[in-house]
Amino acid sequence: MASVALSEAEKVYIVHGVQEDLRVDGRGCEDYRCVEVETDVVSNTSGSARVKLGIEDPSQTLGGHLPRSEGLLTFSKSHFGHTDILVGVKAEMGTPKLEKANEGYLEFFVDCSANATPEFEGRGGDDLGTEIANTLYRIFNNKSSVDLKSLCISPREHCWILYVDVLLLECGGNLFDTICIAVKAALFNTRIPRVRVLEDEEGSKDIELSDDPYDCIRLSVENVPCIVTLCKIGYRHVVDATLQEEACSLASLLVSVTNTGVVTCMRKVGKGSLDPESIFEMMETGKRVGKVLHASLQSVLHKEESLGPKRPKVGFLG
Amino acid sequence: MAVEMRLPVARKLLSESVGRDTKKHLVVPGDTITTDTGFMRGHGTYMGEEKLIASVAGSVERVNKLICVKALKTRYNGEVGDIVVGRITEVQQKRWKVETNSRLDSVLLLSSMNLPGGELAEVQAVFSDGAVSLHTRSLKYGKLGQGVLVQVSPSLVKRQKTHFHDLPCGASVILGNNGFIWIYPTPEHKEEDAGGFTANLEPVSLADREVISRLRNCIVSLVTQRMMLYDTSILYCYEASLPHQIKDLLKPEIMEEVVMETRQRLLEQEG
């Protein structure tokens, strides 16, 4: 993960601030930064979404190559902690897996672009990418997240495979949460063409695509979970940590929560240890925050959809 | 607990021409500034084919016979006498490498330091390749204790006589010329010894923290709207932000409102 160098005194300041529920930017321990969601940004996908967390500084971009100072990769970025994720979903037809013959499935791929931080140059971002992809697989690996049976066209022969590609454009802390929000928004936006299977006398099947390009099926994303990352700083934990706060935290808990507050999976990251009481508290916070997160996301997605296809699109040049 | 999600809005910069009559002459690298050879050329220009051509993207400034181009976005170029705030990234045998948001890391020679662990320093000399040599001249400079660092573009920090400001709201601010801004609680009594060699790690009071967080958000708002940073603008912005909650200052519309008010006050003060 991208890291920031901080002096002892700065870390002490951050830790004491968290104890008093006043973080460096004035937020409380359970407050998120401002999230901007936009769907349907990439035109040649079945569904896409772009999620931005935090304030974007319009003047600072990573233009120009900064020479590394002899092996030390402590690169302090000059922006204010802003995370930018782009997710594209492509639906393709394929054969179902052997053990789940009447279901489709999802494939995740995460690309940590070198745009996000110089640490991701070359193969540097692969480790983080596989870690995030594995986490996404685990979250979606249960019956109720996405209705996979609706992705089946004909059992054992054809099904829809959804290839979900995640692109990290900027890394400003709190990657997992933002990626999960973006995946949920992209799946909400996904339109899969409606197909019919025609069987003729010899028994050979033909797949017919509907003539109307707007005739498609949508996925229900009601039960898609969201990740809430809780970083332990000092004796308390915070939600939506910035890069500086992540540098002060030794252990974090990733909790995947559905919109009803049900925890689907949990994972601990970091070198430090967590005692069981903290884990329990963090889980409770995760459930609470997760429910609010889902409610906000649902309302934003419905609001965007209610604006209709003629809504002003901001896209990448806004 | 608050989670706010919204649809994106095309960001617009507040109208720059509020109260300004002349339009700025903007150039990009390669643009001809003038074909008149009577001018002396300054930074950001070069002479080619009997024309004065810009080498950076920015606005043309003319002082009598001197023409220079002030770049809009640039890495820090050190000038002798500048105050900078830097982060020590590496320790070598006789010198320390300091990260100052310039093209190359700056060096802090141990021989030019009053105390070990200096982080606030003055630019002593500029090497030919653009690397900058720093020194801590007096006990006023040195290692910084608890506080918050905000990184902005160097072109937004106004050059002034002094860069240390003790704001009346209860916190102090150091505006480094390299764009690193350090906000810290005003020390209660000035210590003449040590000068901060051992950083004070006691917890900062909640009231001071609120002031520091509010200042940080104010500075971020000013920078997002590309306003120059100096003590008066920061102070006006702070006062304009008082009616809002600190964390509300992170929202784009509140940021715009506060910066508009600041700009208004600054214009009234000038005119």
Coordinates of C-alpha atoms in Angstrom, one line a residue:
Chain A
M1 CA 0.0 0.0 0.0
A2 CA 1.3 3.5 -0.6
S3 CA 2.9 4.9 2.5
V4 CA 3.7 8.3 3.8
A5 CA 6.6 9.2 6.0
L6 CA 5.7 10.9 9.2
S7 CA 7.8 12.1 12.1
E8 CA 7.2 10.9 15.6
A9 CA 5.7 14.2 16.7
E10 CA 3.2 14.1 13.8
K11 CA 2.2 10.6 14.7
V12 CA 1.7 11.5 18.3
Y13 CA -0.5 14.4 17.3
I14 CA -2.7 12.2 15.2
V15 CA -3.0 9.5 17.8
H16 CA -4.0 12.0 20.5
G17 CA -6.4 13.6 18.2
V18 CA -8.2 10.3 17.6
Q19 CA -8.4 9.7 21.3
E20 CA -10.4 12.9 21.6
D21 CA -12.6 12.1 18.5
L22 CA -11.2 15.0 16.6
R23 CA -9.1 14.0 13.6
V24 CA -6.7 16.2 11.7
D25 CA -9.3 17.3 9.2
G26 CA -12.0 17.9 11.8
R27 CA -13.9 14.6 11.3
G28 CA -15.1 12.4 14.1
C29 CA -13.9 8.7 14.3
E30 CA -17.0 7.5 12.4
D31 CA -17.2 10.1 9.7
Y32 CA -16.5 9.4 6.0
R33 CA -15.0 11.9 3.6
C34 CA -17.2 13.2 0.9
V35 CA -18.0 10.6 -1.7
E36 CA -18.8 11.3 -5.3
V37 CA -20.4 8.5 -7.3
E38 CA -21.0 8.5 -11.0
T39 CA -22.2 5.6 -13.1
D40 CA -22.1 4.9 -16.8
V41 CA -18.8 6.7 -17.4
V42 CA -17.2 4.1 -19.8
S43 CA -19.3 3.7 -22.9
N44 CA -18.1 0.3 -24.2
T45 CA -18.8 -1.7 -21.0
S46 CA -22.0 -3.3 -19.8
G47 CA -21.8 -1.2 -16.7
S48 CA -19.3 1.2 -15.1
A49 CA -18.9 3.5 -12.1
R50 CA -16.4 6.0 -10.8
V51 CA -16.1 6.8 -7.2
K52 CA -14.1 9.6 -5.7
L53 CA -13.4 9.9 -2.0
G54 CA -12.2 13.2 -0.6
I55 CA -11.2 16.5 -2.1
E56 CA -9.4 16.6 -5.4
D57 CA -6.8 19.3 -5.8
P58 CA -7.1 20.4 -9.3
S59 CA -3.5 21.7 -9.6
Q60 CA -1.6 18.7 -8.3
T61 CA -1.2 15.9 -10.7
L62 CA 1.7 13.5 -10.8
G63 CA 3.2 15.0 -13.9
G64 CA 6.9 14.4 -14.4
H65 CA 9.1 11.8 -13.0
L66 CA 10.7 12.4 -9.6
P67 CA 14.0 10.6 -9.1
R68 CA 14.0 8.3 -6.2
S69 CA 16.5 9.1 -3.5
E70 CA 18.7 6.1 -3.5
G71 CA 16.4 3.3 -2.7
L72 CA 14.1 5.1 -0.2
L73 CA 10.6 5.1 -1.4
T74 CA 9.1 7.5 1.1
F75 CA 7.3 9.7 -1.4
S76 CA 5.1 12.3 0.1
K77 CA 2.4 13.2 -2.3
S78 CA 1.3 16.8 -2.6
H79 CA -2.5 16.3 -2.5
F80 CA -5.0 16.1 0.2
G81 CA -5.8 12.4 0.4
H82 CA -8.1 11.7 -2.4
T83 CA -9.0 8.2 -3.7
D84 CA -10.3 7.6 -7.2
I85 CA -11.5 4.3 -8.4
L86 CA -12.9 3.3 -11.8
V87 CA -14.8 0.0 -12.2
G88 CA -16.0 -1.5 -15.5
V89 CA -18.2 -4.5 -15.8
K90 CA -18.3 -6.6 -19.1
A91 CA -20.8 -9.3 -19.5
E92 CA -19.7 -12.2 -21.8
M93 CA -21.2 -15.6 -22.5
G94 CA -19.3 -18.6 -21.4
T95 CA -19.7 -22.1 -20.0
P96 CA -20.6 -22.4 -16.3
K97 CA -18.3 -24.0 -13.8
L98 CA -18.7 -27.7 -13.4
E99 CA -19.8 -27.7 -9.8
K100 CA -22.3 -24.9 -10.2
A101 CA -23.9 -25.8 -13.5
N102 CA -26.9 -23.5 -13.4
E103 CA -25.2 -20.4 -12.2
G104 CA -23.1 -17.7 -13.8
Y105 CA -20.2 -16.2 -12.0
L106 CA -18.1 -13.0 -11.5
E107 CA -14.4 -12.6 -12.2
F108 CA -12.5 -9.8 -10.6
F109 CA -9.3 -8.1 -11.8
V110 CA -7.7 -5.2 -10.0
D111 CA -5.2 -3.0 -11.7
C112 CA -3.1 -0.7 -9.5
S113 CA -2.2 1.9 -12.1
A114 CA 1.2 3.7 -11.8
N115 CA -0.9 6.9 -12.0
A116 CA -1.9 6.3 -8.4
T117 CA 1.6 6.4 -6.9
P118 CA 5.1 5.7 -8.2
E119 CA 5.3 2.6 -6.0
F120 CA 2.9 0.9 -8.4
E121 CA 5.3 1.3 -11.3
G122 CA 6.0 -1.8 -13.2
R123 CA 5.0 -4.9 -11.2
G124 CA 4.9 -3.0 -7.9
G125 CA 1.2 -2.8 -7.9
D126 CA 0.6 -6.5 -8.5
D127 CA 0.7 -7.7 -4.9
L128 CA -1.8 -5.1 -3.8
G129 CA -4.0 -5.9 -6.8
T130 CA -4.1 -9.6 -6.1
E131 CA -4.8 -9.0 -2.4
I132 CA -7.8 -6.8 -3.3
A133 CA -9.1 -9.2 -5.9
N134 CA -8.9 -12.1 -3.4
T135 CA -10.8 -10.0 -0.9
L136 CA -13.5 -9.3 -3.5
Y137 CA -13.8 -13.0 -4.3
R138 CA -14.3 -13.8 -0.7
I139 CA -17.0 -11.2 -0.2
F140 CA -18.9 -12.4 -3.2
N141 CA -18.4 -16.0 -2.5
N142 CA -21.8 -16.6 -0.9
K143 CA -25.2 -17.4 -2.2
S144 CA -26.9 -14.2 -1.3
S145 CA -24.6 -11.4 -2.5
V146 CA -25.6 -11.6 -6.2
D147 CA -28.3 -13.8 -7.6
L148 CA -26.0 -16.0 -9.8
K149 CA -28.9 -18.1 -11.0
S150 CA -30.2 -15.1 -12.9
L151 CA -27.0 -15.2 -14.9
C152 CA -27.7 -18.7 -16.2
I153 CA -28.9 -19.0 -19.8
S154 CA -29.0 -22.7 -20.2
P155 CA -27.7 -25.1 -17.5
R156 CA -24.4 -26.7 -18.2
E157 CA -24.0 -25.0 -21.5
H158 CA -24.2 -21.2 -21.4
C159 CA -24.2 -18.6 -18.7
W160 CA -23.2 -15.0 -18.3
I161 CA -19.8 -14.3 -16.9
L162 CA -19.3 -10.8 -15.5
Y163 CA -15.8 -9.6 -15.7
V164 CA -15.3 -6.8 -13.2
D165 CA -12.2 -4.7 -13.7
V166 CA -11.2 -2.3 -11.1
L167 CA -8.7 0.5 -11.9
L168 CA -7.0 2.4 -9.1
L169 CA -6.5 6.0 -10.3
E170 CA -5.5 7.6 -7.1
C171 CA -4.6 6.2 -3.8
G172 CA -5.5 8.3 -0.8
G173 CA -6.2 5.9 1.9
N174 CA -9.2 3.6 2.4
L175 CA -9.0 1.6 -0.8
F176 CA -11.2 -1.3 0.1
D177 CA -14.2 0.7 1.0
T178 CA -14.1 2.8 -2.1
I179 CA -13.5 -0.2 -4.3
C180 CA -16.5 -2.0 -2.9
I181 CA -18.8 1.0 -3.3
A182 CA -17.6 1.3 -6.9
V183 CA -18.2 -2.4 -7.6
K184 CA -21.7 -2.1 -6.2
A185 CA -22.5 1.0 -8.2
A186 CA -21.1 -0.6 -11.4
L187 CA -23.1 -3.8 -10.9
F188 CA -26.2 -1.6 -10.3
N189 CA -25.5 0.1 -13.6
T190 CA -24.8 -3.2 -15.5
R191 CA -27.2 -4.0 -18.3
I192 CA -27.1 -7.5 -19.6
P193 CA -28.7 -8.1 -22.9
R194 CA -31.7 -10.4 -22.8
V195 CA -31.2 -13.7 -24.7
R196 CA -33.5 -16.5 -25.6
V197 CA -32.5 -20.1 -26.2
L198 CA -34.3 -21.5 -29.3
E199 CA -34.3 -25.2 -29.7
D200 CA -35.0 -26.6 -33.1
E201 CA -36.0 -30.2 -34.2
E202 CA -32.5 -31.7 -34.3
G203 CA -32.0 -30.6 -30.7
S204 CA -29.3 -28.0 -31.4
K205 CA -29.7 -24.8 -29.5
D206 CA -29.5 -21.4 -30.9
I207 CA -29.1 -18.3 -28.9
E208 CA -31.1 -15.3 -30.0
L209 CA -30.3 -11.8 -29.0
S210 CA -33.2 -9.5 -28.6
D211 CA -33.5 -6.8 -31.3
D212 CA -34.2 -4.0 -28.9
P213 CA -30.8 -2.7 -27.6
Y214 CA -32.5 -1.4 -24.5
D215 CA -34.1 -4.8 -23.6
C216 CA -31.9 -6.0 -20.9
I217 CA -31.8 -7.6 -17.5
R218 CA -30.5 -5.8 -14.5
L219 CA -28.9 -7.3 -11.5
S220 CA -30.3 -6.8 -8.1
V221 CA -27.6 -5.4 -5.9
E222 CA -29.7 -5.1 -2.7
N223 CA -27.6 -7.7 -1.0
V224 CA -24.2 -6.8 -2.3
P225 CA -22.1 -6.1 0.7
C226 CA -19.8 -3.1 1.4
I227 CA -16.5 -3.2 3.1
V228 CA -15.9 -1.0 6.1
T229 CA -12.3 -0.6 7.0
L230 CA -11.6 0.1 10.7
C231 CA -8.1 1.2 11.6
K232 CA -6.9 0.8 15.1
I233 CA -5.1 4.0 16.2
G234 CA -4.1 4.1 19.9
Y235 CA -7.0 2.9 21.9
R236 CA -9.8 3.8 19.5
H237 CA -10.6 2.9 15.9
V238 CA -11.4 5.1 13.0
V239 CA -13.4 4.7 9.8
D240 CA -12.1 6.0 6.4
A241 CA -8.5 6.6 7.4
T242 CA -6.3 8.9 5.3
L243 CA -2.8 7.9 4.3
Q244 CA -1.3 9.7 7.3
E245 CA -3.7 7.9 9.7
E246 CA -3.0 4.6 8.1
A247 CA 0.7 5.2 8.8
C248 CA -0.1 5.6 12.5
S249 CA -2.2 2.4 12.7
L250 CA -0.6 -1.0 13.2
A251 CA -3.7 -3.1 12.7
S252 CA -7.0 -2.8 10.8
L253 CA -10.1 -4.8 10.4
L254 CA -12.0 -5.2 7.2
V255 CA -15.6 -6.0 7.8
S256 CA -17.9 -6.8 4.9
V257 CA -21.5 -5.8 5.8
T258 CA -24.8 -6.1 3.9
N259 CA -27.4 -3.5 3.9
T260 CA -29.3 -5.1 6.8
G261 CA -26.2 -5.2 9.0
V262 CA -25.3 -8.8 8.5
V263 CA -21.5 -9.4 8.5
T264 CA -20.5 -11.6 5.6
C265 CA -16.8 -11.8 6.1
M266 CA -14.0 -10.2 8.2
R267 CA -10.3 -9.9 7.7
K268 CA -7.5 -8.5 9.7
V269 CA -4.6 -6.7 8.1
G270 CA -1.5 -5.2 9.5
K271 CA 1.5 -6.2 11.6
G272 CA 0.0 -5.3 15.0
S273 CA -2.3 -7.4 17.1
L274 CA -5.9 -6.8 18.1
D275 CA -7.4 -8.1 21.3
P276 CA -10.8 -9.8 21.2
E277 CA -12.7 -6.9 22.8
S278 CA -11.4 -4.4 20.3
I279 CA -12.4 -6.8 17.5
F280 CA -15.9 -7.0 18.9
E281 CA -16.2 -3.2 19.2
M282 CA -14.9 -2.7 15.8
M283 CA -17.3 -5.1 14.3
E284 CA -20.2 -3.3 16.0
T285 CA -19.0 0.0 14.6
G286 CA -18.6 -1.6 11.2
K287 CA -22.2 -2.9 11.2
R288 CA -23.5 0.5 12.2
V289 CA -21.5 2.5 9.7
G290 CA -22.1 -0.1 7.0
K291 CA -25.9 0.3 7.2
V292 CA -25.6 4.0 6.8
L293 CA -23.2 3.6 3.9
H294 CA -25.6 1.3 2.1
A295 CA -28.6 3.6 2.7
S296 CA -26.6 6.6 1.3
L297 CA -25.4 4.7 -1.7
Q298 CA -28.9 3.4 -2.6
S299 CA -30.3 6.8 -2.4
V300 CA -27.6 8.3 -4.6
L301 CA -27.9 5.6 -7.2
H302 CA -31.7 5.9 -7.4
K303 CA -31.4 9.7 -7.6
E304 CA -29.0 9.4 -10.5
E305 CA -31.2 6.9 -12.2
S306 CA -34.2 9.2 -11.7
L307 CA -32.5 11.9 -13.6
G308 CA -32.8 9.8 -16.7
P309 CA -30.5 9.3 -19.6
K310 CA -30.4 13.0 -20.4
R311 CA -28.6 13.9 -17.1
P312 CA -25.5 16.0 -17.5
K313 CA -22.5 13.8 -17.4
V314 CA -19.3 15.0 -15.7
G315 CA -17.0 12.2 -16.8
F316 CA -13.3 12.7 -16.7
L317 CA -13.0 16.3 -17.8
G318 CA -15.3 17.9 -15.2
Chain B
M1 CA -21.6 9.6 12.3
A2 CA -22.0 10.9 8.8
V3 CA -21.6 9.3 5.4
E4 CA -22.4 11.6 2.6
M5 CA -22.7 10.5 -0.9
R6 CA -23.4 12.7 -3.8
L7 CA -23.4 13.0 -7.6
P8 CA -20.5 14.7 -9.1
V9 CA -20.7 18.3 -10.2
A10 CA -18.4 19.8 -12.7
R11 CA -16.0 21.8 -10.6
K12 CA -15.7 25.4 -11.5
L13 CA -13.3 27.9 -10.2
L14 CA -14.8 31.1 -8.8
S15 CA -14.6 33.8 -11.3
E16 CA -11.2 35.3 -11.2
S17 CA -12.0 38.6 -12.8
V18 CA -13.8 39.9 -9.7
G19 CA -12.4 43.4 -9.5
R20 CA -9.6 42.9 -11.9
D21 CA -9.5 45.0 -15.0
T22 CA -6.7 43.7 -17.1
K23 CA -6.8 40.2 -18.4
K24 CA -3.7 38.2 -17.8
H25 CA -1.5 37.4 -20.8
L26 CA -1.2 33.6 -20.6
V27 CA 1.4 31.7 -22.6
V28 CA 2.4 28.1 -23.1
P29 CA 5.9 26.9 -23.9
G30 CA 6.9 27.9 -27.4
D31 CA 4.6 30.9 -27.5
T32 CA 6.2 34.2 -28.7
I33 CA 5.9 36.8 -26.1
T34 CA 7.2 39.7 -28.1
T35 CA 9.4 40.4 -31.1
D36 CA 10.7 43.6 -29.5
T37 CA 14.4 43.1 -28.6
G38 CA 14.6 46.0 -26.2
F39 CA 13.5 43.9 -23.3
M40 CA 15.6 42.0 -20.8
R41 CA 14.6 38.4 -20.4
G42 CA 13.8 37.0 -17.0
H43 CA 12.8 33.6 -15.7
G44 CA 10.8 31.4 -17.9
T45 CA 11.9 32.9 -21.2
Y46 CA 14.6 32.4 -23.7
M47 CA 15.7 34.1 -26.8
G48 CA 15.3 32.3 -30.1
E49 CA 15.3 33.7 -33.7
E50 CA 15.2 37.2 -32.4
K51 CA 12.0 36.6 -30.6
L52 CA 11.4 36.2 -26.9
I53 CA 9.8 32.8 -26.4
A54 CA 8.2 31.4 -23.3
S55 CA 9.6 28.2 -21.8
V56 CA 7.0 27.5 -19.2
A57 CA 3.2 27.7 -19.1
G58 CA 2.1 30.7 -17.1
S59 CA 1.3 34.4 -17.1
V60 CA 3.6 37.1 -18.5
E61 CA 4.8 39.6 -15.9
R62 CA 6.4 42.8 -17.0
V63 CA 8.4 45.1 -14.8
N64 CA 9.7 48.1 -16.8
K65 CA 12.1 46.4 -19.2
L66 CA 12.2 43.0 -17.6
I67 CA 9.9 40.3 -18.9
C68 CA 9.4 37.0 -17.2
V69 CA 6.9 34.3 -17.2
K70 CA 5.5 33.2 -13.9
A71 CA 4.6 29.5 -14.0
L72 CA 1.2 28.5 -12.8
K73 CA 2.2 25.1 -11.5
T74 CA 5.8 24.2 -10.7
R75 CA 8.1 22.4 -8.4
Y76 CA 9.9 24.5 -5.9
N77 CA 12.9 26.3 -7.3
G78 CA 15.1 27.4 -4.5
E79 CA 16.1 31.0 -4.1
V80 CA 18.7 32.2 -1.6
G81 CA 17.0 33.5 1.5
D82 CA 13.9 31.4 1.2
I83 CA 12.4 29.7 4.3
V84 CA 11.5 26.1 3.6
V85 CA 9.9 23.3 5.6
G86 CA 11.2 19.9 4.7
R87 CA 11.1 16.3 5.7
I88 CA 14.3 14.5 6.4
T89 CA 14.3 11.5 4.2
E90 CA 17.8 10.2 4.5
V91 CA 20.8 10.4 6.7
Q92 CA 24.2 10.3 5.2
Q93 CA 27.7 10.7 6.7
K94 CA 28.1 14.4 6.6
R95 CA 24.7 15.6 5.5
W96 CA 21.0 15.0 5.5
K97 CA 18.8 14.7 2.5
V98 CA 15.6 16.8 2.8
E99 CA 12.5 16.5 0.7
T100 CA 11.2 19.9 -0.2
N101 CA 9.0 19.4 -3.2
S102 CA 11.7 20.5 -5.6
R103 CA 13.1 18.7 -8.6
L104 CA 15.9 17.2 -6.5
D105 CA 16.3 16.5 -2.8
S106 CA 17.8 19.3 -0.9
V107 CA 20.8 18.8 1.3
L108 CA 21.3 19.9 4.9
L109 CA 25.0 19.8 5.8
L110 CA 25.8 19.0 9.3
S111 CA 28.3 21.7 9.4
S112 CA 25.7 24.3 8.7
M113 CA 23.3 23.3 11.5
N114 CA 23.1 24.7 14.9
L115 CA 21.4 21.6 16.3
P116 CA 21.1 18.1 15.2
G117 CA 17.7 17.2 13.8
G118 CA 17.0 20.5 11.9
E119 CA 13.9 20.5 9.8
L120 CA 13.2 24.1 9.4
A121 CA 15.9 25.8 7.5
E122 CA 16.9 28.6 5.3
V123 CA 18.2 28.2 1.7
Q124 CA 21.9 28.9 1.7
A125 CA 23.0 28.2 -1.8
V126 CA 21.7 26.7 -4.9
F127 CA 23.8 24.2 -6.8
S128 CA 24.0 24.3 -10.5
D129 CA 21.8 21.3 -11.0
G130 CA 19.0 22.9 -9.0
A131 CA 19.6 21.1 -5.7
V132 CA 19.4 23.4 -2.8
S133 CA 21.7 23.6 0.2
L134 CA 20.0 24.5 3.4
H135 CA 21.2 25.8 6.7
T136 CA 19.6 26.5 10.0
R137 CA 20.9 29.9 10.9
S138 CA 19.6 30.5 14.3
L139 CA 17.7 28.8 17.1
K140 CA 14.5 30.1 15.6
Y141 CA 14.8 27.3 13.0
G142 CA 15.1 23.7 13.9
K143 CA 13.1 20.5 14.4
L144 CA 9.4 20.9 14.5
G145 CA 7.3 19.3 17.1
Q146 CA 3.6 18.4 17.0
G147 CA 1.5 19.8 14.3
V148 CA 0.0 19.3 10.9
L149 CA 1.7 19.6 7.5
V150 CA -0.2 20.7 4.5
Q151 CA 1.4 20.4 1.1
V152 CA 0.4 22.9 -1.6
S153 CA 1.8 24.2 -4.8
P154 CA 4.8 26.5 -4.3
S155 CA 3.3 29.1 -6.6
L156 CA 0.5 29.8 -4.2
V157 CA 2.7 30.9 -1.3
K158 CA 3.2 34.7 -1.4
R159 CA 6.6 36.0 -0.8
Q160 CA 6.6 38.1 2.3
K161 CA 9.0 39.5 4.8
T162 CA 8.3 36.9 7.4
H163 CA 7.0 33.4 7.1
F164 CA 6.3 32.7 10.7
H165 CA 2.9 33.9 11.8
D166 CA 1.3 33.6 15.2
L167 CA -2.3 33.9 14.3
P168 CA -4.6 35.5 16.9
C169 CA -6.9 32.4 16.8
G170 CA -4.5 30.5 18.9
A171 CA -2.3 28.6 16.4
S172 CA 0.9 29.4 14.5
V173 CA 1.6 28.9 10.9
I174 CA 4.9 28.6 9.0
L175 CA 4.5 29.2 5.3
G176 CA 7.4 27.5 3.6
N177 CA 8.3 28.9 0.2
N178 CA 8.4 25.4 -1.1
G179 CA 4.7 24.9 -0.5
F180 CA 5.0 23.0 2.7
I181 CA 2.8 24.7 5.4
W182 CA 3.2 23.8 9.0
I183 CA 0.4 24.5 11.4
Y184 CA 1.2 24.0 15.1
P185 CA -0.1 25.1 18.5
T186 CA 1.5 28.4 19.6
P187 CA 4.0 27.5 22.3
E188 CA 3.2 29.0 25.6
H189 CA 6.5 30.5 26.3
K190 CA 9.4 30.9 23.9
E191 CA 12.2 28.5 25.0
E192 CA 15.6 29.9 24.3
D193 CA 17.5 26.8 25.1
A194 CA 17.4 23.6 23.0
G195 CA 15.1 25.2 20.5
G196 CA 13.0 22.2 20.1
F197 CA 15.7 19.5 20.0
T198 CA 13.5 17.2 22.0
A199 CA 10.0 17.5 20.6
N200 CA 7.2 18.2 23.1
L201 CA 5.1 15.1 23.0
E202 CA 2.4 16.0 25.5
P203 CA -1.2 16.0 24.3
V204 CA -2.4 19.1 22.7
S205 CA -5.6 20.6 24.1
L206 CA -8.9 20.1 22.3
A207 CA -9.4 23.8 21.7
D208 CA -6.0 24.1 20.1
R209 CA -6.8 21.0 18.0
E210 CA -10.0 22.5 16.7
V211 CA -8.2 25.7 15.7
I212 CA -5.5 23.7 13.9
S213 CA -8.0 21.5 12.1
R214 CA -10.1 24.5 11.0
L215 CA -7.0 26.2 9.7
R216 CA -6.0 23.1 7.8
N217 CA -9.4 22.9 6.1
C218 CA -9.3 26.7 5.4
I219 CA -5.9 26.4 3.7
V220 CA -7.2 23.4 1.7
S221 CA -10.2 25.5 0.6
L222 CA -8.1 28.4 -0.5
V223 CA -5.7 26.1 -2.4
T224 CA -8.6 24.4 -4.2
Q225 CA -9.7 27.7 -5.4
R226 CA -6.2 28.7 -6.4
M227 CA -5.9 31.7 -4.1
M228 CA -2.6 33.0 -2.8
L229 CA -1.7 32.1 0.7
Y230 CA -0.5 34.6 3.2
D231 CA -1.3 35.5 6.7
T232 CA -4.2 37.8 6.0
S233 CA -5.9 35.5 3.5
I234 CA -5.7 32.6 5.9
L235 CA -7.0 34.7 8.8
Y236 CA -10.0 36.0 6.8
C237 CA -10.8 32.5 5.6
Y238 CA -10.6 31.3 9.2
E239 CA -13.0 34.0 10.4
A240 CA -15.4 33.3 7.4
S241 CA -15.5 29.6 8.3
L242 CA -16.4 30.1 12.0
P243 CA -20.2 29.7 11.5
H244 CA -19.6 26.2 9.9
Q245 CA -18.6 23.0 11.6
I246 CA -15.0 22.0 11.0
K247 CA -15.9 18.8 9.1
D248 CA -18.5 20.7 7.0
L249 CA -15.6 22.7 5.5
L250 CA -14.7 19.5 3.6
K251 CA -17.8 19.8 1.5
P252 CA -17.3 21.5 -1.9
E253 CA -20.2 23.9 -1.7
I254 CA -19.2 25.2 1.8
M255 CA -15.7 25.6 0.6
E256 CA -16.8 27.8 -2.2
E257 CA -18.9 29.9 0.0
V258 CA -16.2 30.5 2.5
V259 CA -13.6 31.3 -0.2
M260 CA -16.1 33.7 -1.9
E261 CA -16.5 35.6 1.4
T262 CA -12.7 35.7 1.9
R263 CA -12.2 37.0 -1.5
Q264 CA -14.8 39.7 -0.9
R265 CA -13.2 40.8 2.3
L266 CA -9.7 40.9 0.7
L267 CA -11.0 43.1 -2.1
E268 CA -12.7 45.4 0.3
Q269 CA -9.5 45.7 2.2
E270 CA -7.5 46.6 -0.9
G271 CA -9.9 49.0 -2.5

